XYZ file of C-alpha atoms in Angstrom:
682
model
C 151.320 73.489 18.662
C 152.411 74.503 14.998
C 148.809 74.074 13.066
C 151.187 73.697 9.818
C 153.416 70.890 11.279
C 150.771 68.552 11.419
C 150.940 65.868 8.189
C 148.371 66.843 5.932
C 147.806 70.491 7.598
C 148.589 73.215 4.709
C 148.407 77.353 5.000
C 144.529 76.603 3.822
C 143.183 73.854 6.491
C 145.063 75.909 8.946
C 143.717 78.945 8.361
C 139.813 77.033 8.476
C 141.476 75.409 11.851
C 142.306 78.811 13.481
C 138.677 79.996 12.876
C 137.839 77.529 15.728
C 138.292 78.819 19.769
C 140.838 76.332 20.960
C 142.293 74.080 17.255
C 145.466 73.088 19.437
C 143.635 71.410 22.243
C 140.914 69.811 19.458
C 144.153 68.340 18.049
C 145.659 67.126 20.737
C 142.935 66.087 22.005
C 142.254 64.089 18.735
C 138.580 65.951 19.383
C 136.994 65.031 15.538
C 133.652 66.564 16.587
C 135.426 69.942 17.273
C 137.991 69.792 14.334
C 135.017 68.576 11.243
C 133.322 72.359 12.915
C 136.073 74.147 10.845
C 135.343 75.306 7.565
C 135.648 73.046 4.658
C 136.564 70.362 6.912
C 134.666 66.876 6.882
C 134.407 64.060 9.712
C 136.693 61.786 7.573
C 139.014 64.747 6.958
C 139.175 65.854 10.496
C 140.028 61.703 11.882
C 143.242 61.842 9.482
C 144.050 65.547 10.481
C 143.262 64.475 13.829
C 145.619 61.378 13.678
C 148.459 63.246 12.299
C 148.095 65.526 14.956
C 148.413 62.329 17.480
C 151.549 60.854 15.716
C 153.141 64.491 15.540
C 152.114 64.827 19.428
C 153.977 61.618 20.297
C 157.137 61.718 17.542
C 155.287 58.677 16.566
C 156.737 57.450 13.219
C 154.121 55.388 12.070
C 154.225 52.606 9.659
C 153.275 49.812 12.437
C 151.534 47.898 9.723
C 154.343 47.361 7.153
C 152.278 44.850 5.179
C 149.170 44.381 3.050
C 148.232 41.766 4.894
C 149.090 43.337 8.586
C 146.852 46.760 7.122
C 143.986 43.910 6.440
C 144.190 42.887 10.002
C 144.307 46.841 11.589
C 141.202 47.412 8.764
C 139.248 43.656 10.212
C 139.957 44.882 13.832
C 138.332 48.355 13.561
C 135.987 47.216 11.452
C 135.075 45.397 14.737
C 134.608 48.239 16.602
C 132.281 50.587 14.212
C 130.611 47.969 13.632
C 129.398 48.732 17.507
C 128.755 52.667 17.020
C 125.349 54.592 16.559
C 126.873 57.355 15.687
C 128.658 58.446 12.185
C 130.690 60.462 14.388
C 132.031 57.393 16.872
C 133.386 55.476 13.540
C 135.087 58.412 12.209
C 136.867 59.373 15.629
C 137.285 55.032 16.291
C 139.724 56.091 13.052
C 142.162 57.650 15.114
C 142.646 54.968 17.220
C 145.764 52.938 15.088
C 148.672 50.752 16.308
C 151.545 52.272 17.293
C 155.170 51.151 18.816
C 155.251 54.277 21.219
C 154.277 52.928 24.749
C 152.991 56.735 25.693
C 150.758 56.816 22.890
C 149.600 52.931 23.395
C 149.294 54.088 27.014
C 147.346 56.651 26.285
C 144.343 54.687 24.347
C 144.522 51.954 27.263
C 143.598 54.615 29.505
C 140.772 55.858 27.543
C 140.190 51.807 27.221
C 139.786 51.003 30.357
C 137.281 53.398 31.400
C 134.886 52.602 28.431
C 134.809 49.054 29.539
C 133.345 49.671 32.530
C 130.448 51.514 30.445
C 127.347 49.704 30.208
C 125.938 49.778 26.558
C 122.872 49.936 27.779
C 120.133 49.771 24.749
C 118.204 52.931 26.174
C 121.477 54.641 25.702
C 121.969 53.508 21.908
C 118.508 53.943 20.871
C 118.722 57.593 22.937
C 121.742 57.751 20.563
C 120.927 57.918 17.301
C 119.780 61.054 16.923
C 123.147 62.262 18.122
C 124.993 64.013 15.901
C 127.781 66.742 15.958
C 126.457 70.326 15.610
C 126.773 72.461 12.819
C 127.459 75.977 11.773
C 124.182 77.845 10.125
C 126.564 79.162 7.599
C 123.889 80.976 5.715
C 121.863 83.200 7.701
C 120.680 86.747 6.441
C 118.985 89.490 7.765
C 117.704 92.309 5.016
C 115.690 94.626 7.919
C 118.409 96.372 9.402
C 121.866 97.620 8.479
C 125.031 98.580 10.145
C 126.215 102.778 9.417
C 129.586 103.608 9.861
C 132.245 106.856 8.691
C 135.212 104.694 8.987
C 136.920 102.896 6.008
C 138.245 100.225 7.859
C 135.262 100.307 10.605
C 133.514 99.352 7.850
C 136.005 96.061 6.695
C 135.765 95.008 10.291
C 131.928 95.422 10.423
C 131.635 92.927 7.244
C 134.046 90.412 8.741
C 132.347 90.436 12.747
C 128.898 90.578 11.373
C 128.442 89.059 7.558
C 125.092 88.390 8.252
C 123.457 92.425 7.859
C 124.873 94.441 5.113
C 126.986 97.435 6.219
C 126.931 100.749 4.953
C 128.631 104.072 5.171
C 127.104 107.211 5.700
C 128.953 110.722 5.527
C 126.222 112.940 7.856
C 123.177 112.745 9.280
C 121.119 113.413 6.173
C 122.766 109.722 5.359
C 121.621 108.133 8.096
C 118.132 109.508 7.876
C 117.942 107.985 4.312
C 119.022 104.498 5.697
C 116.397 104.574 8.192
C 113.690 105.255 5.750
C 115.281 101.460 3.617
C 116.067 99.599 6.521
C 113.329 98.793 9.760
C 116.541 99.251 12.188
C 120.268 100.863 11.429
C 122.170 100.339 13.843
C 125.352 103.204 13.701
C 128.829 102.249 14.892
C 130.480 105.822 15.600
C 130.310 107.431 18.916
C 129.940 110.972 16.497
C 125.848 110.164 15.767
C 125.117 110.239 19.385
C 122.212 112.441 20.171
C 121.395 112.724 15.869
C 117.651 113.260 16.076
C 116.255 111.364 12.490
C 112.959 109.560 12.237
C 113.098 105.607 12.090
C 114.431 103.361 14.701
C 118.545 104.459 14.707
C 120.679 103.104 17.436
C 124.073 104.384 18.099
C 125.906 101.047 19.012
C 129.842 102.107 19.453
C 130.705 98.165 21.184
C 128.390 96.464 18.567
C 130.678 94.102 16.820
C 132.232 93.098 19.433
C 128.685 92.001 20.665
C 127.486 90.809 17.627
C 124.660 88.945 19.081
C 122.825 92.431 19.847
C 122.513 93.363 16.059
C 121.757 89.699 14.749
C 120.268 87.064 17.586
C 119.094 85.572 14.657
C 122.945 83.830 14.438
C 122.141 82.647 17.589
C 118.868 81.268 17.215
C 119.577 80.134 13.798
C 122.308 77.465 15.243
C 120.155 76.168 17.900
C 117.130 76.144 15.644
C 119.224 74.076 13.131
C 120.987 71.898 15.840
C 117.802 71.439 18.438
C 116.832 67.723 18.198
C 120.938 66.693 18.048
C 120.805 69.348 21.332
C 117.923 67.326 22.677
C 119.024 64.177 21.843
C 122.189 64.617 23.626
C 120.083 65.547 26.497
C 118.394 62.694 26.531
C 121.504 60.849 26.394
C 122.801 62.598 29.319
C 119.638 61.819 31.415
C 119.402 57.701 30.411
C 123.037 57.156 30.886
C 123.215 59.066 34.031
C 126.021 61.385 33.026
C 127.035 64.688 34.536
C 125.863 67.800 32.144
C 128.022 70.640 32.017
C 124.861 72.823 32.189
C 121.058 72.494 33.699
C 119.617 70.444 31.314
C 116.087 71.763 32.353
C 116.802 75.040 31.517
C 118.468 74.246 28.285
C 115.336 72.116 26.910
C 113.276 75.074 28.336
C 114.994 78.010 26.019
C 115.148 75.548 23.057
C 111.128 75.127 23.561
C 110.764 78.715 22.622
C 112.287 78.121 19.260
C 110.271 76.934 15.947
C 112.278 75.793 13.388
C 113.126 78.311 11.614
C 114.561 80.589 14.245
C 111.715 82.264 15.123
C 110.257 82.988 19.033
C 107.421 80.558 19.774
C 105.345 80.759 22.734
C 105.058 84.543 23.651
C 101.175 84.712 23.552
C 101.695 88.625 23.074
C 103.318 87.896 19.374
C 101.561 86.064 18.800
C 98.832 87.639 18.849
C 100.101 90.919 17.577
C 101.408 88.106 14.732
C 97.944 87.152 14.190
C 96.834 90.629 14.136
C 98.663 91.424 10.979
C 97.696 88.702 8.736
C 94.134 88.608 10.087
C 93.603 92.154 9.477
C 92.285 92.489 5.944
C 90.324 89.747 6.759
C 88.675 91.327 10.058
C 88.127 94.625 8.640
C 85.971 92.541 5.881
C 83.752 91.072 8.202
C 83.722 93.711 10.019
C 82.008 95.475 7.136
C 79.193 92.633 6.186
C 78.505 92.878 10.151
C 78.296 96.716 9.839
C 75.512 95.778 6.344
C 74.030 93.210 7.769
C 72.660 94.628 10.524
C 71.723 98.349 8.673
C 70.136 95.797 6.063
C 67.883 94.459 8.357
C 67.254 97.479 10.256
C 65.794 99.184 6.582
C 64.003 96.103 6.222
C 61.928 96.440 9.114
C 61.724 100.275 9.154
C 58.247 102.405 7.519
C 60.030 105.390 6.277
C 57.449 107.902 4.823
C 59.008 110.740 2.396
C 56.945 113.643 2.028
C 57.072 115.057 -1.740
C 59.745 117.912 -1.157
C 61.970 114.912 0.620
C 61.545 113.487 -2.652
C 62.096 115.936 -4.732
C 64.828 116.626 -2.276
C 66.151 113.433 -3.086
C 65.715 113.180 -6.686
C 67.324 116.860 -7.022
C 70.573 115.815 -5.138
C 70.430 112.607 -6.663
C 70.688 110.141 -4.113
C 71.342 111.673 -0.961
C 70.449 108.108 0.932
C 73.219 109.248 3.569
C 71.163 111.689 4.729
C 67.924 110.148 4.657
C 69.467 107.713 7.079
C 70.938 110.206 9.370
C 67.251 111.279 9.657
C 65.499 108.432 9.714
C 67.881 105.194 10.815
C 70.761 107.590 12.609
C 70.276 105.237 15.731
C 70.424 102.094 13.703
C 73.444 103.263 11.661
C 75.286 104.060 15.018
C 74.630 100.536 16.202
C 75.651 99.074 12.957
C 78.923 100.999 13.073
C 78.916 99.901 16.616
C 79.307 96.453 16.039
C 81.702 96.535 13.352
C 83.966 98.257 15.912
C 83.690 95.977 18.196
C 84.150 92.771 15.384
C 87.589 94.286 14.235
C 88.884 94.905 17.964
C 87.397 91.443 19.058
C 88.697 89.893 16.346
C 92.273 90.832 16.168
C 92.447 90.865 19.952
C 93.550 94.648 19.901
C 94.460 96.943 22.698
C 96.934 99.429 22.841
C 95.649 100.381 19.118
C 91.815 100.140 19.790
C 91.334 103.890 19.505
C 93.345 103.833 16.037
C 90.367 100.640 15.211
C 87.782 102.139 15.757
C 88.588 105.299 13.693
C 88.372 102.256 11.283
C 84.872 103.008 10.305
C 83.583 106.198 10.308
C 80.778 107.968 12.162
C 78.863 109.585 8.813
C 76.169 107.701 8.038
C 76.862 105.616 4.872
C 75.385 102.475 2.776
C 77.320 99.977 2.245
C 79.249 100.920 5.516
C 82.833 100.543 4.222
C 86.266 101.319 6.348
C 88.705 103.924 6.012
C 91.535 103.118 3.898
C 93.786 105.437 5.505
C 92.844 104.433 8.744
C 93.393 100.941 8.346
C 96.777 101.244 6.700
C 97.500 102.813 9.560
C 96.506 99.977 11.818
C 98.642 98.198 9.671
C 101.539 99.698 10.355
C 100.859 99.935 14.130
C 100.785 96.380 14.160
C 103.686 95.663 11.999
C 105.962 97.634 13.803
C 104.817 96.580 16.670
C 104.999 92.920 15.913
C 108.488 93.408 14.603
C 109.740 95.291 17.809
C 108.349 92.487 19.962
C 109.768 90.218 17.505
C 113.206 91.394 17.945
C 113.483 92.280 21.555
C 112.091 88.646 22.397
C 114.999 87.658 19.875
C 117.480 89.284 22.008
C 116.190 87.995 25.065
C 116.548 84.664 24.137
C 119.942 85.122 22.041
C 121.440 86.407 25.454
C 120.060 83.215 27.107
C 121.350 81.239 24.702
C 124.487 82.685 23.586
C 125.686 81.924 27.335
C 124.537 78.078 26.627
C 126.457 77.254 23.718
C 129.499 76.142 24.427
C 127.539 74.066 27.188
C 125.462 72.894 24.541
C 128.382 71.834 22.452
C 130.074 70.208 25.525
C 126.767 68.226 25.717
C 126.708 67.026 22.311
C 129.996 66.309 21.836
C 129.864 64.100 25.852
C 127.568 62.316 24.075
C 129.533 61.427 20.974
C 131.982 60.579 23.038
C 129.847 58.115 24.931
C 129.229 56.076 21.720
C 133.223 55.851 21.326
C 133.170 54.314 24.901
C 130.439 52.271 24.014
C 131.545 50.829 21.476
C 134.758 49.792 23.161
C 132.680 48.584 25.642
C 131.006 46.373 22.849
C 133.583 44.866 21.538
C 134.905 43.730 24.569
C 131.574 42.042 25.613
C 130.930 40.750 22.924
C 134.120 38.442 22.134
C 134.954 38.567 25.751
C 138.197 40.247 25.564
C 140.272 41.866 28.124
C 143.530 44.209 28.632
C 146.527 42.413 27.914
C 150.135 42.810 29.514
C 152.329 44.927 26.871
C 155.875 44.328 28.096
C 159.304 45.578 27.025
C 160.267 41.838 26.013
C 159.781 39.671 23.116
C 157.755 37.511 21.635
C 154.054 36.908 22.237
C 152.026 34.427 24.958
C 147.954 34.116 24.576
C 145.799 32.310 26.411
C 142.461 31.094 25.977
C 142.645 33.240 22.377
C 139.172 33.485 19.688
C 139.307 34.782 16.214
C 136.332 36.874 15.846
C 137.815 36.932 12.240
C 136.914 33.604 11.277
C 133.463 32.505 9.035
C 131.420 31.131 12.316
C 130.221 32.063 15.050
C 131.987 33.646 17.758
C 130.498 31.151 20.262
C 131.745 28.197 18.150
C 135.245 29.794 17.865
C 137.742 27.107 19.591
C 139.731 28.961 22.432
C 143.301 28.691 21.698
C 146.243 28.836 23.845
C 149.881 30.018 21.897
C 153.123 31.361 23.361
C 156.044 32.434 21.054
C 159.774 33.896 21.429
C 162.137 34.389 18.892
C 161.633 32.657 15.667
C 159.686 29.515 15.662
C 157.949 27.304 12.520
C 154.323 26.358 12.995
C 153.507 22.719 11.595
C 150.313 21.285 11.127
C 147.818 19.255 9.015
C 145.604 21.233 6.218
C 142.823 22.846 7.800
C 144.071 22.109 10.850
C 144.304 26.001 12.164
C 147.509 27.257 10.942
C 146.124 30.293 9.263
C 143.779 31.491 11.850
C 146.167 31.329 14.776
C 148.609 33.041 12.386
C 145.661 35.819 12.135
C 144.301 35.626 16.112
C 149.028 36.638 16.871
C 148.700 39.112 14.394
C 145.225 40.570 15.705
C 146.019 40.420 19.714
C 149.276 41.838 18.662
C 147.676 44.901 16.362
C 144.688 45.453 19.332
C 147.916 45.238 22.012
C 149.166 48.273 20.166
C 146.716 50.410 19.635
C 145.728 50.169 23.501
C 142.461 48.052 23.343
C 141.870 45.148 24.439
C 141.579 41.473 23.078
C 139.934 38.504 22.341
C 141.609 36.435 24.963
C 141.110 35.095 28.845
C 144.912 36.516 28.817
C 147.837 37.849 26.690
C 151.102 39.509 27.096
C 152.555 40.858 23.981
C 155.714 42.129 23.299
C 156.088 46.015 22.604
C 157.746 45.900 18.795
C 157.742 48.929 15.813
C 156.211 46.921 12.890
C 154.341 44.190 12.012
C 154.662 42.731 9.076
C 152.213 39.569 7.966
C 152.929 38.142 4.335
C 149.983 35.948 3.763
C 150.044 32.504 1.450
C 150.881 33.459 -1.777
C 148.886 31.393 -4.692
C 150.722 29.408 -6.843
C 154.379 29.697 -7.425
C 155.910 33.224 -8.008
C 157.604 33.451 -11.433
C 161.136 34.908 -11.284
C 160.304 38.733 -10.919
C 158.223 38.631 -7.918
C 160.373 36.333 -6.409
C 163.405 38.431 -6.383
C 160.600 40.913 -5.357
C 159.763 38.923 -2.218
C 163.441 38.254 -1.361
C 163.887 41.889 -1.546
C 161.269 42.338 0.901
C 163.102 40.669 3.767
C 166.415 41.477 2.701
C 165.387 45.194 3.447
C 164.200 44.232 6.224
C 166.727 42.439 7.623
C 168.769 45.622 6.441
C 166.219 47.992 8.199
C 166.314 46.330 11.773
C 170.435 46.685 11.149
C 170.108 50.599 10.529
C 167.666 50.553 13.326
C 170.341 49.133 15.909
C 173.630 50.258 15.103
C 175.129 48.937 17.871
C 175.092 45.009 16.079
C 178.627 44.214 14.799
C 179.261 41.566 12.032
C 175.981 40.612 12.795
C 176.091 39.032 16.382
C 173.034 39.775 18.446
C 173.410 42.028 21.067
C 172.873 42.344 24.901
C 169.304 43.026 26.160
C 166.773 44.165 23.267
C 167.496 44.864 20.238
C 167.011 48.134 19.545
C 166.720 51.138 22.497
C 163.605 53.671 22.492
C 163.519 54.733 19.119
C 164.343 50.919 17.690
C 162.194 47.825 18.912
C 162.363 44.567 17.890
C 159.761 43.394 14.938
C 157.153 40.916 14.292
C 157.328 38.540 11.150
C 154.289 36.220 10.350
C 154.631 34.496 7.209
C 151.983 31.634 5.955
C 153.638 28.731 3.794
C 156.006 30.802 2.170
C 157.100 27.718 0.437
C 154.684 28.426 -2.418
C 157.150 30.492 -4.056
C 159.092 28.458 -5.473
C 160.510 24.731 -5.279
C 160.107 22.958 -1.541
C 163.992 21.837 -1.503
C 164.602 25.650 -2.335
C 161.838 27.346 -0.308
C 163.290 25.148 2.871
C 166.626 26.196 2.559
C 165.516 29.993 1.781
C 163.213 30.125 5.035
C 165.609 28.350 7.210
C 168.019 31.367 6.095
C 165.793 33.781 6.838
C 164.969 32.141 10.012
C 168.448 32.421 11.041
C 168.361 36.421 9.868
C 165.289 37.503 12.365
C 167.167 34.794 15.013
C 170.129 36.454 15.594
C 167.711 40.292 15.536
C 165.742 39.155 18.399
C 162.994 39.451 16.019
C 159.729 37.754 17.073
C 158.653 35.568 13.995
C 156.294 32.850 12.754
C 156.216 31.252 10.023
C 153.524 28.631 8.924
C 154.881 25.615 6.791
C 154.667 21.509 5.424
C 158.461 22.205 5.328
C 159.312 22.275 9.151
C 161.766 19.385 8.943
C 163.536 20.430 5.825
C 163.666 24.037 7.403
C 165.274 22.197 10.929
C 167.787 20.158 8.529
C 168.742 23.353 6.403
C 169.119 25.722 9.197
C 172.175 26.251 10.917
C 170.886 27.244 13.893
C 168.451 25.305 16.458
C 164.745 26.232 14.625
C 162.218 25.686 17.152
C 159.033 23.988 15.539
C 155.664 23.786 17.034
C 152.631 21.508 16.142
C 148.825 21.642 15.977
C 147.910 18.121 16.386
C 146.126 16.112 14.665
C 144.291 13.087 16.959
C 143.244 11.431 13.677
C 140.425 10.906 11.658
C 136.761 10.124 12.356
C 134.654 9.360 8.785
C 137.438 11.233 6.910
C 137.451 14.690 9.343
C 140.279 15.661 10.976
C 140.163 15.529 14.767
C 142.490 18.449 15.373
C 143.540 20.309 18.912
C 143.739 23.721 17.755
C 146.489 25.068 20.557
C 149.680 24.070 19.225
C 151.730 22.330 21.120
C 155.799 23.553 21.770
C 158.101 21.680 20.198
C 155.634 19.107 18.376
C 156.198 18.484 14.513
C 152.955 17.939 13.602
C 151.999 15.151 11.559
C 150.535 15.769 8.321
C 147.173 14.679 6.781
C 148.478 11.873 4.340
C 150.845 10.898 7.179
C 147.424 10.629 9.060
C 145.494 8.893 6.290
C 147.915 6.105 5.559
C 148.579 5.848 9.488
C 144.683 4.925 9.526
C 145.262 2.460 6.669
C 148.248 0.568 8.118
C 146.020 0.543 11.493
C 143.698 -1.913 9.797
C 145.005 -4.739 9.468
C 142.575 -6.452 7.050
C 143.671 -3.520 4.550
C 147.456 -4.253 5.142
C 147.934 -7.812 5.037
C 150.888 -7.867 2.676
C 151.837 -4.704 5.187
C 152.231 -1.854 1.949
C 151.148 0.705 4.307
C 153.202 -0.387 7.094
C 155.978 0.110 5.284
C 154.947 3.867 3.621
C 154.464 4.946 7.239
C 157.925 3.811 7.911
C 158.794 6.458 5.355
C 157.555 9.187 7.692
C 159.714 8.352 10.354
């Protein structure tokens, strides 16, 4: 698949998508999570790109929702699904499911939906899903304690592109390499020519480093997993609770994650923790060790009776307070004990092992009071501890990065599977909440619904009365005001839309003829002016012309044998709610009769809701089917209605019912006035 051939994908977007491992597969699968990992591609944009790719894959011209009201029905259907998602990803992913007239696309989604309906939306699974999000690439990893070095300008550019987290330097010889080693804790030379060069510092010659970037920058892998740790853990919990097959051993993955801190550093390594603590606590430990020595020596001096002979006193005065000689002569043992305590404290406080000898030299043997440490020795000890800590950290980072790098694809698959489960569970919840079934999608015209209940009504779904309704060809749907004509039209539109999305429908059973476009015209508020009236007529004229254009086999408006269109030219469905409001009733009836005749000749499926059913039938030159939502009567001023339309029935109007009620009441109709009025309706 050529990326630029996908609708909405230009050169810049194609370049971003090529950063993915397999963008073509992601586009074919509608994999919003993978597409959203491309630089600069949001989940919403990824969903739009996926829809375009799906249409291109199935050669789908689009345009199923041909009118504003048809688009609203699709949006309402989609909202019912997205309301049942837990993750934002699933809501975006569901946007790739759209109504289509292409059989291959519909069947693709049907297979997915049928599998999804078998899922159990366990509350524990939904709770676990709440913490799952698509994995994110850090993109801000920067390592300043090491660099790459090369003599080759071309390799320099390759290194910058392959490992942007570290600096890349150009060096000509070993001298310049040595200078780098004094500025960085680690230098990775990329050229074989530097093998065997003897320079001070940590200089490694790794010609294959660009092929194995994790060996140079293990932080790349570690930061990725640290940033996504909670998401991966949540996905693992989803797999555990939902009993999904995992792409990897969950315990191994979780154990590796437990070794990471939030900042991407390695945790749980006792030796590394010891060295890090020693570096951090060195100054405090040295200071405390001095105090230990001086406290011991002070107590010894206070308890000691020292006799100074005159010659010694004179010598001390001449030499200017030579206390160290006095300590050496009179308190040598106590001084040695004090220094030993200081040394022991320093070694014990920092838990020193290999560097114990250096630590003990921090307090000299020569007597002095107060006891003080040697700055040079402490500085050397700090360097040794820091180097040991960094070497240990680097080694552990590499080890852990190597382990995690092997599980990166599996971790991504783990999260993707959890997110896709949310999509499936949303469909399962939708089907369960609205008692849905998979419809039969046929190549014949018309629609048949049994036990259909619309979830679009402003009443609890449990209170919705089921409707049975079947239509083939063109039909006028009559009925009393507030009898349910518009809600029946909405139900037909919703069932048709969901069926062409490949999704279950809210009915006990349904048969839907495949169509290419759904034209749903909502009720117009008030009489239209001349310009708006003309525009409305043009819409229907364009529709008829378009059907003829897509069905070149037509001749002089005569119906063709078989379906009105072939594989690429399928019939349309037209739903219209009270078109009579566009102009005067007499003219409206004639216009609707003509539109219905034209649609009938072209084997379209059409339902026109109208109070002018009798007038339309009289104005039509061919037989027009009329169905009616029958009112059973009035009780306490309220209509009693049979919600399922009756085939071939011209339903009575609300005024007729009221007149009939008055005529039936003999006391009110003593002079036969109401009976005469009732006769006008015959």
